[in-house]
Amino acid sequence: MPDDSPNPAALPEVPAIALPEVVRELYARFGENTFIRQATKDDVPTLWLPVAQLHEVLRFLKFDVPSPYKLLLDLAAIDERQRKHREGQPPSDFTVFYHLMSIERDQRTKGFGDVRLKVALLGESPSMPTITNVWANANWYERETWDLFGITFEGHPNLRRILLPPTWTGHPGRKDYPARATEFDPFSLDAAKQDEEQDALLFQPEQWGMKRSVPDHDFMFLNLGPNHPSAHGAFRIVLQLDGEEIVDCVPDIGYHHRGAEKMGERQSWHSYIPYTDRIDYLGGVMNNLPYVLSVEKLAGIKVPPRVETIRIMMTEFFRITSHLLFFGTYIQDVGAMTPIFFMFADRQKAYDVIEAVTGFRMHPAWFRIGGVAHDLPAGWDRKVKEFLDWFPKRLDEYIKAAVENGILRGRTIGIAQYNTEEAVEWGITGGGLRATGCDYDLRKARPYSGYENFEFEVPTGKNGDAYDRLWIRIEELRQSCRIIKQCLENMPSGPYKADHPLTTPPPKERTLKDIETLITHFLGVSWGPVMPPGETSQLIEATKGINSYYLTSDGSTMSYRTRIRTPSFPHLQAIPYVIRGAMIPDLIVLLASIDFVMADVDR
Amino acid sequence: MNWNWLTPQVIAVLIACVEALVILIATVLVAAMMIWAERRLLGLWQDRYGPNRVGIFGLMQTPADMIKIFFKEDWIPPFVDKPAFLIAPLVAMTMMMLGFAIIPITPSWGVADLNIGVLFFFALAGLAVYAVMLGGWSSNSKYALLGGLRSAAQMLSYEVFMGVALMGVVIQTGSFQLRDIVEYQQQHLWFIVPQFFGFCMFSLAAIATTHRHPFDLPEAEQELAAGYHTEYSGMKFGMFFVAEYVGIVLVSALLVTLFFGGWDGPLMDRVPALSFLWFAIKTMFFMMLFILLRAALPRPRYDQVMAAGWKFCLPLSLVNMLVTGAIVLAHQSLSAGG
C-alpha cells in the first residue's frame, strides 16, 4: 500500500514501520497529504488536519471505520502563541484537539484504541465549525473552550460561558491572561456590581429554548442548588417542572471553578502535585497518579516495581474511601439516614492506614515524580491486614440491611436508565458505563503502573439503571480489597524512588560525593526539574471514571499546558437527557448514582 | 368570706381543669424529652454519641435548644402571605394537642370521654393537614409549595382508609368512645389479635398523619430541602417541630388505647396505680418504634406512597371492615337465635 510509507519530512521522529491502524485507515481514505503526523511521548496517534476536512474525518471515524470511534473523550484548546518547541507542527495560534476513543478497538488491541486530532487556528479571535452535530457531548467541551480560550464554534446551539460567570471579561485560559491575583487591581464588590452579578444569575428559560407555559398551564422553574442537600457540592440545576414531573432541566456548573489547569502553568512540575489531589477531592493520591505517570513519560523515567505496587495499593485505598462515601450518600439520598454513619466509621479505618503510610488523610499529595514521598513505614502490613479483616464483613451487612431493602429497590430499579450506546455518546465512563454491561476498565484494557500483574474482575451490570450503578461500586469495593490483598502479599522490595536525574526530589545518597549529582539535586529542588519538550498523556481508571492529564512541556520548569480530563464533567452533561420525564425524587437518585464531586467537574 | 359558690359542680370543673392542664403540660414535656430521646437513640444505633454535653446524659439539650429558639429573631419573610403564614404553625400545634382530650389514660383519668372520640380524632387529623398546606402555600416559596402539595395529596389518600381501618374496632366494641374501647379490651382480647390488619393499616396511616419517616415526603430533606417549613424560623419553626413530636406521642397513645388495651396490664386489680405505668410503658414503646423506623428505612417515592395507599391499604381496610361486620352480625344472630 502506498499509504504505508510516511512522508519523512513531516515525520522526523516516527519510525516508518509502526504506523498505527487508525493512521493507515485515515491515510487510505483521505490521502496522506491531508494530515501531518506529530510525534508524542504517549501511544496516542496524533494527527493535524485542515479545519475544512474536520467534519468529514470525524464522521468517518465515528460511523464508517470498522470498530468505530464512538467516544469523544476530550476536546480542548492549546494557546500556542508563546510556545517555542513546535518542531514538525503546522503554524498555529490556537490549537483545538479532539481525543477520540473506540472501546471495541481498545479492548482488541490492548490499549491502542484512541486517536488525537488537532486543528490549527490562526488569529486573535479564531472561529471554526462546531461538532455538536456529530457528538452530543461536544456541547459543554466547546462552551468551555469558548469560555477559557475565546474560540468561536459556529453553529453551536448555545455558545455561552460555562465555568465562569456570564459577566466575566476575557478568556483566562489564554497565555496573555494573568495567572495570579497580584497581577490584577484589588477586587471590590459594591452594591451596583452585586446587583449586576445577581441579575446575571437569574434563569431565563428563553435563552435555553424553553417555554414558560403551554396553552393550558404554566411551568414552574425550580432552582435546585447551588446550595441543596443533595446536589453534592456547589451545583445548580434548573428544573422545568409540570407538577413534580421534570419536563426539562439545565445543569449550571462553574461554582467550584478555580482554574486548576491554569495553575498547572505557573507551578513547577513538582509543586503542582498537591493541586491534583483537590481535583477529585475524594480521590486523594488517585489524582496524583495520572499526573506523575504523565510527567514520568515526559522525563523518560521508569519507576521500580516497589513504587508501582505501593502506588496501586494506595490508589485502591482511595477507591475504597471514595466508593464508601458514594455508597453512604446514595442510600442517604434515597432517604435512609443510618448507613452513612457506619460507612464513615469504615472510611475512618481506611484513613487510619492511609494516615500511617502517607502522614495525611484526604489529600496526602504523596506521589512524586519518579517515586513516592517515602518508603512504607514499619508495620504497614499489620495495619493493612487489620483493614482487610474488618471491611468485607461490614460490606455483607450493608447489603443485607440497606441494598436489598424493598423501598430502596423500588426507588432505584429502572430509574435513570441508559444503555451502552447512549453512555458512550455522552462520554460516560467508569461505573456509569460498566452498569450498562460494557466491561471497559482501563486497569484491564490498558494496564498502567503494573495492574497487569494483579488478578481482579471487572464487575458489570445489566440494566444501566441507578440500582446497577450502586451494585457496580459495591463489587468494585470487593475487587479493591482483592487487589490490596495481593499488594500486601507480594510487595516487592527495592527502592521507593527511581534512580533518574529528573526524579523529584532526587535520591540524595550520592549528592555529597560528586558535583554533577549535587547540581542536579540543587536545581531539582530549587527551581524544580526541567522537563524535556514534548506532549504526553495518561489515562487512568479513577474513582469516578476516566481521568487523564494531557501535558505539554516547552522545555521549562513549568508545564506549558495542563489539560485535565475529568469523568464528572461529561457525566453531569448527560443529566437532562437521562432524566427528562421523570420526577424530582428520581433526579435525586440519579445525582446520587452518578458519583460526582463538583471540584472534579469544574476544576 | 363566702364559700357558697364552691358547689360540688364547681369543684368538679376545677379538678377537671387541673387534670387537663396536667395532661397538657405532661404532653408537651414528653414531646420535648422525646426530641432528646430520639437523638440519643439514633446516636446509639448509628455508632455515635448524640447530644451528651448539656446536663447529665445531655438531658438539658432540649431546654437549651428551647431557650435558643425563643431568643431567635421572629422573622417573617417579606414575600409571604402573613395571616396564613402565622396561623399555620398554630394550627399544627393546637390540633395535635387537642387530640389528647379524648385519650383515657387510667380508669379514672382523662380530659373528656367524648362519645364520638374516634371521630373527633379523625376531624383533628383532617384539620392538621391545613397547617402543612397553609404553611406551604403562604410561604410563597417553590420548595414549600411542593411540600404543601405533597402533604395534601398524601393526607387525602391516607385519611380515607384511616377511618375505615378503625371501623373494625368500633364495630366490635359498638362504640366510638375510647374508654369503652379500652374496657371492652379488658374484658375480651386486646384488639391487636382480632384486628391485626386494622392495626397495620391504622399505624401506617397514623405515621403518615404525623409526617414521620418514611412518610416525611412533605419535608423530604434530600429532595425539598425543608419542604413546607423552609421559610420558617425561630419559634414558629419550633412549633412545627414540637407539633411533630406531640403528634408522635398522640399516635402512640392512640395505638395503645385502640389495640393494646390502654391502661390494661397484669396486677392491675391489686395495684390500681399500675394502670398509668402500663399506659406509659406501652406508649413509650411505640414512640421508640417510631424512632427505629426513622433509623431503619429509606423513603419511598411520592407516587409509590399514593399507590400503596389506594391500591393496597384501602382495599385491605375495606375487606377487614366487611369481614369484621359479617362476623359480628353472624355472632349476634347466632346468639339471638340460640
mmCIF file of C-alpha atoms in Angstrom, chain A residues 3 90 119 130 195 201 215 228 234 265 385 430 512 598:
data_model
loop_
_atom_site.group_PDB
_atom_site.id
_atom_site.type_symbol
_atom_site.label_atom_id
_atom_site.label_comp_id
_atom_site.label_asym_id
_atom_site.label_seq_id
_atom_site.Cartn_x
_atom_site.Cartn_y
_atom_site.Cartn_z
ATOM 1 C CA ASP A 3 -0.060 4.875 2.234
ATOM 2 C CA PRO A 90 1.987 23.364 11.389
ATOM 3 C CA VAL A 119 -6.808 21.616 14.166
ATOM 4 C CA THR A 130 -18.986 23.123 15.881
ATOM 5 C CA ASP A 195 -26.903 43.591 41.756
ATOM 6 C CA LEU A 201 -27.717 34.532 37.714
ATOM 7 C CA PRO A 215 -51.724 26.861 26.312
ATOM 8 C CA HIS A 228 -29.064 21.970 48.113
ATOM 9 C CA ALA A 234 -21.992 23.758 44.633
ATOM 10 C CA GLU A 265 1.091 26.577 34.034
ATOM 11 C CA LYS A 385 -4.266 -6.648 57.225
ATOM 12 C CA GLY A 430 -16.363 4.338 34.847
ATOM 13 C CA LEU A 512 27.723 14.782 48.808
ATOM 14 C CA MET A 598 -18.074 19.432 41.853
#
